[in-house]
PDB file of C-alpha atoms and ligand atoms in Angstrom:
ATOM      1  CA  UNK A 195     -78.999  63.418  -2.865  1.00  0.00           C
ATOM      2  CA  UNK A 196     -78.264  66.451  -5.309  1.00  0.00           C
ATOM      3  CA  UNK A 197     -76.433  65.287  -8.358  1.00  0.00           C
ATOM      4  CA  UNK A 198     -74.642  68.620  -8.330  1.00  0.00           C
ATOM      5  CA  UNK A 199     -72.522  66.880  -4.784  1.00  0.00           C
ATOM      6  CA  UNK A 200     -73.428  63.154  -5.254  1.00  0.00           C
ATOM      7  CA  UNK A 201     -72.907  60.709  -8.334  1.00  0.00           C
ATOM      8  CA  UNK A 202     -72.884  56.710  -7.510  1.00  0.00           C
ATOM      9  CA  UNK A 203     -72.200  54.272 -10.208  1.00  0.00           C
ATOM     10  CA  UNK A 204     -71.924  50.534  -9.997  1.00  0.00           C
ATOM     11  CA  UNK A 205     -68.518  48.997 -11.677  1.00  0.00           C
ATOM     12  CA  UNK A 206     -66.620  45.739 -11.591  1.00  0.00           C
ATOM     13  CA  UNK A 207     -67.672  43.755  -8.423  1.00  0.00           C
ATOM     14  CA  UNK A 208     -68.064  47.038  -6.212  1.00  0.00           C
ATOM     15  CA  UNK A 209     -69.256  50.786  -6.594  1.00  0.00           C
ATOM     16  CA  UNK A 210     -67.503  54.547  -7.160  1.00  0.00           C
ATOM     17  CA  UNK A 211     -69.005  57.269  -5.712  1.00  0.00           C
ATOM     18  CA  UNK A 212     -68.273  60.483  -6.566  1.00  0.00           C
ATOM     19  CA  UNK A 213     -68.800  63.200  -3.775  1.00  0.00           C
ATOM     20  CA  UNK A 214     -68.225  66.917  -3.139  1.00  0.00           C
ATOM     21  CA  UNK A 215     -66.842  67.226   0.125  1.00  0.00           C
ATOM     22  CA  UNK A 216     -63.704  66.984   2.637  1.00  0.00           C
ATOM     23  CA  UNK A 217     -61.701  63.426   3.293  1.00  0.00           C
ATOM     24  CA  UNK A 218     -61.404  64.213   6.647  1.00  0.00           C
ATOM     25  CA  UNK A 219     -65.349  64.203   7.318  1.00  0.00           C
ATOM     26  CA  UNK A 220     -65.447  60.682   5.825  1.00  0.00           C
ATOM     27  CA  UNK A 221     -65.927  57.762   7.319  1.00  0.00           C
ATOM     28  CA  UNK A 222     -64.128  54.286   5.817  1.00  0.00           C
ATOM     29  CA  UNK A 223     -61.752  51.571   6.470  1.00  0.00           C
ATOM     30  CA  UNK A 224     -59.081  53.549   4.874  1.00  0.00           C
ATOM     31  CA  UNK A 225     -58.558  56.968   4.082  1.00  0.00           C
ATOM     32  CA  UNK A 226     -56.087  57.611   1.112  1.00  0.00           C
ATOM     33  CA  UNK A 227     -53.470  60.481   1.899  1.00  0.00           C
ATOM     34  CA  UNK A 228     -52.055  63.198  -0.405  1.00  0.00           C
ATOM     35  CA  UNK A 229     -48.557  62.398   0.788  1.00  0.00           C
ATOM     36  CA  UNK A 230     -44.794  64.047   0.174  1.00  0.00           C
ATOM     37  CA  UNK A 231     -41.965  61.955   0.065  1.00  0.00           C
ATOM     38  CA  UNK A 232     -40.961  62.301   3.795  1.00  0.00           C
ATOM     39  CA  UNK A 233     -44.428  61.758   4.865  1.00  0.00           C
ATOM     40  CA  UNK A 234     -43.340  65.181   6.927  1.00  0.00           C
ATOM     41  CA  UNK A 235     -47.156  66.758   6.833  1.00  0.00           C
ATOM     42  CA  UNK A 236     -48.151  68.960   4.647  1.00  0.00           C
ATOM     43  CA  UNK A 237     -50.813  71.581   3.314  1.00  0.00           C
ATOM     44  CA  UNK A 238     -54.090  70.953   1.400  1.00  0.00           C
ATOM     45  CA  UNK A 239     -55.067  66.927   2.091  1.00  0.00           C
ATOM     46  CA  UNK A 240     -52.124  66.057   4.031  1.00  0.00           C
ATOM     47  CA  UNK A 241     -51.997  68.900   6.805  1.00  0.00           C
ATOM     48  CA  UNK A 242     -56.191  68.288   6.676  1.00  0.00           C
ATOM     49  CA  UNK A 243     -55.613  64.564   7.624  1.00  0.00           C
ATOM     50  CA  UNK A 244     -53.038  65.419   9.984  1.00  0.00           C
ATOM     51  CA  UNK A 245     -54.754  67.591  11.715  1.00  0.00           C
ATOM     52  CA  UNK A 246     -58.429  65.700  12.357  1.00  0.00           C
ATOM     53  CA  UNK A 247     -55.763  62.100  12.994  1.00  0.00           C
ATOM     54  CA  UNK A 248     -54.343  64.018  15.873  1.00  0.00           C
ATOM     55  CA  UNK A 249     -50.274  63.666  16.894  1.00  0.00           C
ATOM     56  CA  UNK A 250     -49.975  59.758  16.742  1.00  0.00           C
ATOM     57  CA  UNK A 251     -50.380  59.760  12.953  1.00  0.00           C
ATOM     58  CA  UNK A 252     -47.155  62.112  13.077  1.00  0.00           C
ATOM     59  CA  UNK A 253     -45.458  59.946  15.040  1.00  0.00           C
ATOM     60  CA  UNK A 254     -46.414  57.171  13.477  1.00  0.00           C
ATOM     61  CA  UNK A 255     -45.083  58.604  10.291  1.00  0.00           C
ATOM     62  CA  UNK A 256     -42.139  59.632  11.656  1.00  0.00           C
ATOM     63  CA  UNK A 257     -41.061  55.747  12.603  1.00  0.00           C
ATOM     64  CA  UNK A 258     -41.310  54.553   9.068  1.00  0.00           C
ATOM     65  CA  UNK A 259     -37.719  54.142   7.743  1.00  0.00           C
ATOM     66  CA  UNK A 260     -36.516  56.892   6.004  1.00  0.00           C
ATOM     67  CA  UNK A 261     -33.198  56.820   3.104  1.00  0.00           C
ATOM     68  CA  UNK A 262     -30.624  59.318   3.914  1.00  0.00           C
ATOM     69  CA  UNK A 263     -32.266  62.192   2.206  1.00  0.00           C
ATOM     70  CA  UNK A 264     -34.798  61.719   4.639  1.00  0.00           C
ATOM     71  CA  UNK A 265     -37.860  60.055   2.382  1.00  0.00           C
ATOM     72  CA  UNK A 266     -39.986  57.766   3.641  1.00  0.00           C
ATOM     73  CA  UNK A 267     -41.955  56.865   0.420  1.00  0.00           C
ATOM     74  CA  UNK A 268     -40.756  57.511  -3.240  1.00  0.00           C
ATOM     75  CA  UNK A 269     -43.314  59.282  -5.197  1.00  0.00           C
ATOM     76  CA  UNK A 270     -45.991  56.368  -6.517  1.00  0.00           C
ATOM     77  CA  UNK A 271     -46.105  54.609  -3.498  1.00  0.00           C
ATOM     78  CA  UNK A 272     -47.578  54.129  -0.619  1.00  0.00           C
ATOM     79  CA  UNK A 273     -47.129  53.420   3.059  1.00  0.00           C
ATOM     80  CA  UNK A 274     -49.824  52.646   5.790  1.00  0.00           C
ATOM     81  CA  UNK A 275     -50.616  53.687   9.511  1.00  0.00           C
ATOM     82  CA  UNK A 276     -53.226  54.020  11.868  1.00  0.00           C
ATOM     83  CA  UNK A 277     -55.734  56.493  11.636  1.00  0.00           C
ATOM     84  CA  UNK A 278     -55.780  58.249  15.193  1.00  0.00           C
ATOM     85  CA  UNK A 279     -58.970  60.128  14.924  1.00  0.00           C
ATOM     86  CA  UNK A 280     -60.315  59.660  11.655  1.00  0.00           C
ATOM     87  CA  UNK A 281     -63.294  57.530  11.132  1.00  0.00           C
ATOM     88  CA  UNK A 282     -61.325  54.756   9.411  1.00  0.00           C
ATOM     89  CA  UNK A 283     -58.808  51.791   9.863  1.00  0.00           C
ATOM     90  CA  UNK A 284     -55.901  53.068   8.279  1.00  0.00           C
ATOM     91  CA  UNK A 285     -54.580  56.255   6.516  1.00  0.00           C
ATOM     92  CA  UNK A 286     -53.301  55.350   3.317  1.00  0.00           C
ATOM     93  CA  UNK A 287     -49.923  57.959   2.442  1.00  0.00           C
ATOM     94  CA  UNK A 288     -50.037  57.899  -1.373  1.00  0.00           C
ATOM     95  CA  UNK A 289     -46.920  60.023  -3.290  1.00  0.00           C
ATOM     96  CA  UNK A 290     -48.608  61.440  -6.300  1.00  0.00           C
ATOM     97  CA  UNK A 291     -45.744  63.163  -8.916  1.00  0.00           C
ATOM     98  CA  UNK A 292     -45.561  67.022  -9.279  1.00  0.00           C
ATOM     99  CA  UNK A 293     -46.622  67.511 -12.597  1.00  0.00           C
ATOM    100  CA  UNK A 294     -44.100  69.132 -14.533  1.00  0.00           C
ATOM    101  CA  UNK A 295     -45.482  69.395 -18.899  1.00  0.00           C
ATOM    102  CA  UNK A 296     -41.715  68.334 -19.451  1.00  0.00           C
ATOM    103  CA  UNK A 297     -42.231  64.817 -17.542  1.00  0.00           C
ATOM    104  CA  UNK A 298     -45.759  64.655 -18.684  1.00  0.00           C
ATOM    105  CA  UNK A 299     -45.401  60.726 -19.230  1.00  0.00           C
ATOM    106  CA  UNK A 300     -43.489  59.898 -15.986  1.00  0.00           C
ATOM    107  CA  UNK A 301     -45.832  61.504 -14.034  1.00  0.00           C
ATOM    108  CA  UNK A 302     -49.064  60.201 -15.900  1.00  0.00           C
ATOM    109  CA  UNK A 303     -47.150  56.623 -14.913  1.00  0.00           C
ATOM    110  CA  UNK A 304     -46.316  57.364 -11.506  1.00  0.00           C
ATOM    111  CA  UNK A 305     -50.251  58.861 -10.268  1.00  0.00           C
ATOM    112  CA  UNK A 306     -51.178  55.474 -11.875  1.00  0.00           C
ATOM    113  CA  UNK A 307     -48.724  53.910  -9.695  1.00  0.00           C
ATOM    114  CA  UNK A 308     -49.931  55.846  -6.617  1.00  0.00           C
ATOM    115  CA  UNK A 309     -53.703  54.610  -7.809  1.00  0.00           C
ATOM    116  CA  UNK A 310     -52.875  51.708  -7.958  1.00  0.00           C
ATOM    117  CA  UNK A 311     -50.545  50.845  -5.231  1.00  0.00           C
ATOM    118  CA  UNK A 312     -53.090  52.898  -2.591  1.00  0.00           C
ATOM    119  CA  UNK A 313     -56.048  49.806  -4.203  1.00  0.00           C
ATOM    120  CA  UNK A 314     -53.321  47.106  -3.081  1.00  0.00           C
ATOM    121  CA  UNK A 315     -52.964  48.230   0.130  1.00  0.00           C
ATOM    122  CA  UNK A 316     -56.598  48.472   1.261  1.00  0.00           C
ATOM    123  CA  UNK A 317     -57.139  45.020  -0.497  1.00  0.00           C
ATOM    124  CA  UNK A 318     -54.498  43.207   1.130  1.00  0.00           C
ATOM    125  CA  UNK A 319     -55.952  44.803   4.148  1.00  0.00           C
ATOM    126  CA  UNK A 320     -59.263  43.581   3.403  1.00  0.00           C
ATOM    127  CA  UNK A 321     -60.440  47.289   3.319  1.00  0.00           C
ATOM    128  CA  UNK A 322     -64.298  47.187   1.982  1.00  0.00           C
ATOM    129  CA  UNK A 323     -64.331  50.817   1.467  1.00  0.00           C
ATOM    130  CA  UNK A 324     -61.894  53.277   0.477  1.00  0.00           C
ATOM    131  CA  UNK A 325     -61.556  57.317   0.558  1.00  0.00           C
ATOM    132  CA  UNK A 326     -59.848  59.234  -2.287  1.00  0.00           C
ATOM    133  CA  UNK A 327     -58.896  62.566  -2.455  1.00  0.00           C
ATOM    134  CA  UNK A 328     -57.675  63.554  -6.333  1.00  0.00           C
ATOM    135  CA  UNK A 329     -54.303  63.300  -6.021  1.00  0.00           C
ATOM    136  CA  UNK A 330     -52.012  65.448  -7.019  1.00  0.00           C
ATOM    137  CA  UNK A 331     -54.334  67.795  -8.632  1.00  0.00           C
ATOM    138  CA  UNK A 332     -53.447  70.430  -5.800  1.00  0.00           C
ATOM    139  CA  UNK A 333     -49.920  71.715  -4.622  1.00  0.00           C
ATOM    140  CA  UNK A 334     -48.467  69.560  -7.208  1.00  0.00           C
ATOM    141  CA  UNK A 335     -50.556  70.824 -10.024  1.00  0.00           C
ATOM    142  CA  UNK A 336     -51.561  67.530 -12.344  1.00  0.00           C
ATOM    143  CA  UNK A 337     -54.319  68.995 -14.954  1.00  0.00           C
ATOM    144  CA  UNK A 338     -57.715  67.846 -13.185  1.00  0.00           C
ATOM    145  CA  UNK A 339     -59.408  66.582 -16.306  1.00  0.00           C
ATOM    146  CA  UNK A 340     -56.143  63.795 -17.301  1.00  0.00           C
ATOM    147  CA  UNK A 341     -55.964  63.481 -13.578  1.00  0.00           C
ATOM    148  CA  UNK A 342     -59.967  62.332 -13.415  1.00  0.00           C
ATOM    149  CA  UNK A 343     -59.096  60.251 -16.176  1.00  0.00           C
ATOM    150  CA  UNK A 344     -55.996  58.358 -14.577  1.00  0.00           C
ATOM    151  CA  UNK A 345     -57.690  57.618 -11.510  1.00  0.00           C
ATOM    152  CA  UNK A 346     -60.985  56.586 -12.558  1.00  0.00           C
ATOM    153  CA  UNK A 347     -59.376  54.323 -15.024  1.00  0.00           C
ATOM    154  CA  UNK A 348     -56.886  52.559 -11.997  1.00  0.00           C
ATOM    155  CA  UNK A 349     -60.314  52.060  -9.975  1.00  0.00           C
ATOM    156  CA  UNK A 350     -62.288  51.129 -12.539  1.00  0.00           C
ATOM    157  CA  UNK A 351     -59.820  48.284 -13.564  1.00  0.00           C
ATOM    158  CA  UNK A 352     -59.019  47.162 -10.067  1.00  0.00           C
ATOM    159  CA  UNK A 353     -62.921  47.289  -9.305  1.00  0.00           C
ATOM    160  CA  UNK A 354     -63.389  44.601 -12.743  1.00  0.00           C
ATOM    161  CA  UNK A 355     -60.273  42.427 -11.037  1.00  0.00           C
ATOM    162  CA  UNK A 356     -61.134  42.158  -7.339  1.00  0.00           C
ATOM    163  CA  UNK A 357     -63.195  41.440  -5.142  1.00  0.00           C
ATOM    164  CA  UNK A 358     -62.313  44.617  -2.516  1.00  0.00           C
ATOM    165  CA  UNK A 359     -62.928  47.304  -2.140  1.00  0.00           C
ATOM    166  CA  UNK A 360     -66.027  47.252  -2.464  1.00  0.00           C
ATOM    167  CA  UNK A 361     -66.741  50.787  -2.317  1.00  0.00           C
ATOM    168  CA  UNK A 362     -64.035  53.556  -3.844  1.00  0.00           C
ATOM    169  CA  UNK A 363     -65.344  57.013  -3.264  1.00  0.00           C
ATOM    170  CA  UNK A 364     -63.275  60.247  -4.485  1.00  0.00           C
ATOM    171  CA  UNK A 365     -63.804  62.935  -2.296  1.00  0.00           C
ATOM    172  CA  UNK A 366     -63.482  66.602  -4.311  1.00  0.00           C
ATOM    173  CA  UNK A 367     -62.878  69.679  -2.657  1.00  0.00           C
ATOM    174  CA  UNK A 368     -64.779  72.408  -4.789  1.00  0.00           C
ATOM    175  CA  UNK A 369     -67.251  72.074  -7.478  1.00  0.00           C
ATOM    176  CA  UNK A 370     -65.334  72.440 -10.536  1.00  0.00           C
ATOM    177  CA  UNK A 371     -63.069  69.311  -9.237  1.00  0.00           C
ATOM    178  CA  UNK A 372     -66.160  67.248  -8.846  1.00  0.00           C
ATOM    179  CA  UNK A 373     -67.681  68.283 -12.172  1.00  0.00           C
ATOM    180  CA  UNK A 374     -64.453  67.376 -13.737  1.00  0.00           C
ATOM    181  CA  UNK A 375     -64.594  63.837 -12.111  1.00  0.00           C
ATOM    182  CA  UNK A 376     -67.954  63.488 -12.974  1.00  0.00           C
ATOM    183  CA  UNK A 377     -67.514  64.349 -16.648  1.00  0.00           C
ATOM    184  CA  UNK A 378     -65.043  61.138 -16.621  1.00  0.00           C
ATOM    185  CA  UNK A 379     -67.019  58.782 -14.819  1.00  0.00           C
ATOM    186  CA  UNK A 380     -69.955  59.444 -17.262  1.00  0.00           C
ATOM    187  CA  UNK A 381     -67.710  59.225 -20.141  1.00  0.00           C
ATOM    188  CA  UNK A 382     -66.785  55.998 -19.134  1.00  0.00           C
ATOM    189  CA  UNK A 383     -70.456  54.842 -18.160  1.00  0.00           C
ATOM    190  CA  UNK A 384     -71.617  56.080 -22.046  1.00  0.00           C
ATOM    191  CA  UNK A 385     -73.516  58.147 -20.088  1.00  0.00           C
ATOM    192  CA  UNK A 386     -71.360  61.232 -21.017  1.00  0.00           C
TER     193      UNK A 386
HETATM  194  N1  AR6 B 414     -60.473  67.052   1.293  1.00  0.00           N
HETATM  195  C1  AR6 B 414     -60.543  66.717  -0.019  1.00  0.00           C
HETATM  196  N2  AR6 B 414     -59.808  67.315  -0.973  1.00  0.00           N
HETATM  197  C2  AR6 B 414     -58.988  68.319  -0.580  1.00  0.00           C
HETATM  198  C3  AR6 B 414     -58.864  68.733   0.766  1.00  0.00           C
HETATM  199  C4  AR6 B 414     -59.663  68.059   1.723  1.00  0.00           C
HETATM  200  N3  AR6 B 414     -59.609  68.362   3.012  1.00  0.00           N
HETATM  201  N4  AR6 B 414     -57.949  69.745   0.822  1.00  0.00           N
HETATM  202  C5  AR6 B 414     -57.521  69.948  -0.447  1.00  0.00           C
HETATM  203  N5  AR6 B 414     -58.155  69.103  -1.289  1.00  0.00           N
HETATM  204  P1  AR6 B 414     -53.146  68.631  -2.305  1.00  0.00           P
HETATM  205  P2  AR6 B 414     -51.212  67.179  -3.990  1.00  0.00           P
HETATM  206  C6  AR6 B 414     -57.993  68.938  -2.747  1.00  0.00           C
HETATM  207  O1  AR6 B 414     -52.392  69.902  -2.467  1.00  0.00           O
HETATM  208  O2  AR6 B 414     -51.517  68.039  -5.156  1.00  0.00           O
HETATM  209  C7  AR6 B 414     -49.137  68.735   0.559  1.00  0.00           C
HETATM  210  O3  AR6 B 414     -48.482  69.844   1.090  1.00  0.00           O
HETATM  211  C8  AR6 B 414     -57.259  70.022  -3.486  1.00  0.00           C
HETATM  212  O4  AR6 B 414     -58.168  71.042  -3.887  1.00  0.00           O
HETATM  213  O5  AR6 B 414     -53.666  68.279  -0.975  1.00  0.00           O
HETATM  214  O6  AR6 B 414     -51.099  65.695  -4.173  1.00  0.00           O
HETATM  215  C9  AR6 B 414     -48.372  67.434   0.725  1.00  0.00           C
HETATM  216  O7  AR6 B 414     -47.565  67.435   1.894  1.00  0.00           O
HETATM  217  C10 AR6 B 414     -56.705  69.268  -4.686  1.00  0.00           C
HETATM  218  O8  AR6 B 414     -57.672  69.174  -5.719  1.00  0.00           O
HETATM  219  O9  AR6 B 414     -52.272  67.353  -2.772  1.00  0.00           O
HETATM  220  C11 AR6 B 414     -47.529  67.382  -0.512  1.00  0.00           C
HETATM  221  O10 AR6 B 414     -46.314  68.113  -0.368  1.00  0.00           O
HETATM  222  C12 AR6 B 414     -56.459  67.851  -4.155  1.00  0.00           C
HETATM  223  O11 AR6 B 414     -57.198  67.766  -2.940  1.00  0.00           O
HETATM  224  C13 AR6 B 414     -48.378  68.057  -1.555  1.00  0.00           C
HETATM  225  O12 AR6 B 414     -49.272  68.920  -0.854  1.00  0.00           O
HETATM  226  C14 AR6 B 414     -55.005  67.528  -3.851  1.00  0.00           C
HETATM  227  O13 AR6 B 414     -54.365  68.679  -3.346  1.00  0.00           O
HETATM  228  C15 AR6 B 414     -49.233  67.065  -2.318  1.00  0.00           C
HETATM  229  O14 AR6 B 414     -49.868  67.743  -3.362  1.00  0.00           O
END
């Protein structure tokens, strides 16, 4: 495959794969959301997802307990449903922050968090492979190249601690997005 759409590196006990393309084409045991707080749907990832899941994944959503401003999942978490239509198990709903350069710290923290806490899920699952978009690099504006950084480093060090996933893939949207996450993941192979 081109190296331009498709880089595949070998890390920890499993893989990352790097690819240019849409989550909702993918096929895996789960399939990592770009989530809001309600888990209300969405534009970009989330109204993407929702749309290829089909109307159970709404529903679905809409039966998760909510507090009484209406969220469903504070931003760094993550809840889990079915996948309706997708090609996976489960559809992971990770809160990434909006990135504000104010809050820089608490939202470098809390995109770890959402890293990290979307890894949990699909291990406790016992999900072998697992679909990320680049979260919050879109609507809520995290700069891509810190972004590529944060997650590659959550994977990276769940990868070298567990046994699953086995396979982590980031899905990017548009070239410049996938260049950026490739720049990191050499970097981090010393092949960069
Ligand atoms: N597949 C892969 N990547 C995509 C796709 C797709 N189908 N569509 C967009 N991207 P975003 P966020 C890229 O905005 O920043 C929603 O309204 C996109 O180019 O989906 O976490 C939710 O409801 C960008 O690089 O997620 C929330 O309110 C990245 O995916 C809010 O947006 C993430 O963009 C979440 O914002």
């Amino acid at each position: 495959m081109d190296t331009d759409t498709f880089v595949s590196r070998p890390f920890g006990h499993g893989r990352i794969e790097l690819v240019l393309g849409n989550v909702v084409e993918q096929s895996a045991d789960a399939i990592v959301n770009a989530a809001n707080t309600r888990l209300s749907g969405g534009g970009g990832v989330d109204g993407a997802i929702h749309r290829a899941a089909g109307k159970a994944l709404r529903t679905e959503c809409a039966q998760l307990p909510a507090d009484e401003k209406g969220r469903r999942c504070p931003t760094g978490e993550v809840r889990v449903t079915a996948a309706g239509n997708l090609a996976a198990r489960f559809v992971l709903h990770a809160v990434g922050p909006f990135y504000h350069p104010l809050y820089a710290d608490k939202a470098e923290r809390q995109l770890r968090e959402a890293y990290d806490n979307a890894l949990t899920a699909a291990a406790e699952r016992d999900c072998r492979s697992v679909v990320f978009p680049a979260l919050s690099t879109g609507a809520y504006r995290f700069p891509v190249p810190r972004a590529a950084e944060i997650a590659l480093a959550a994977v990276a060090e769940f990868l070298a601690a567990h046994e699953a996933p086995e396979l982590v893939r980031f899905v990017l949207f548009e070239p410049p997005l996938f260049e950026a996450f490739r720049a990191e993941l050499l970097r981090r192979t010393g092949e960069g």
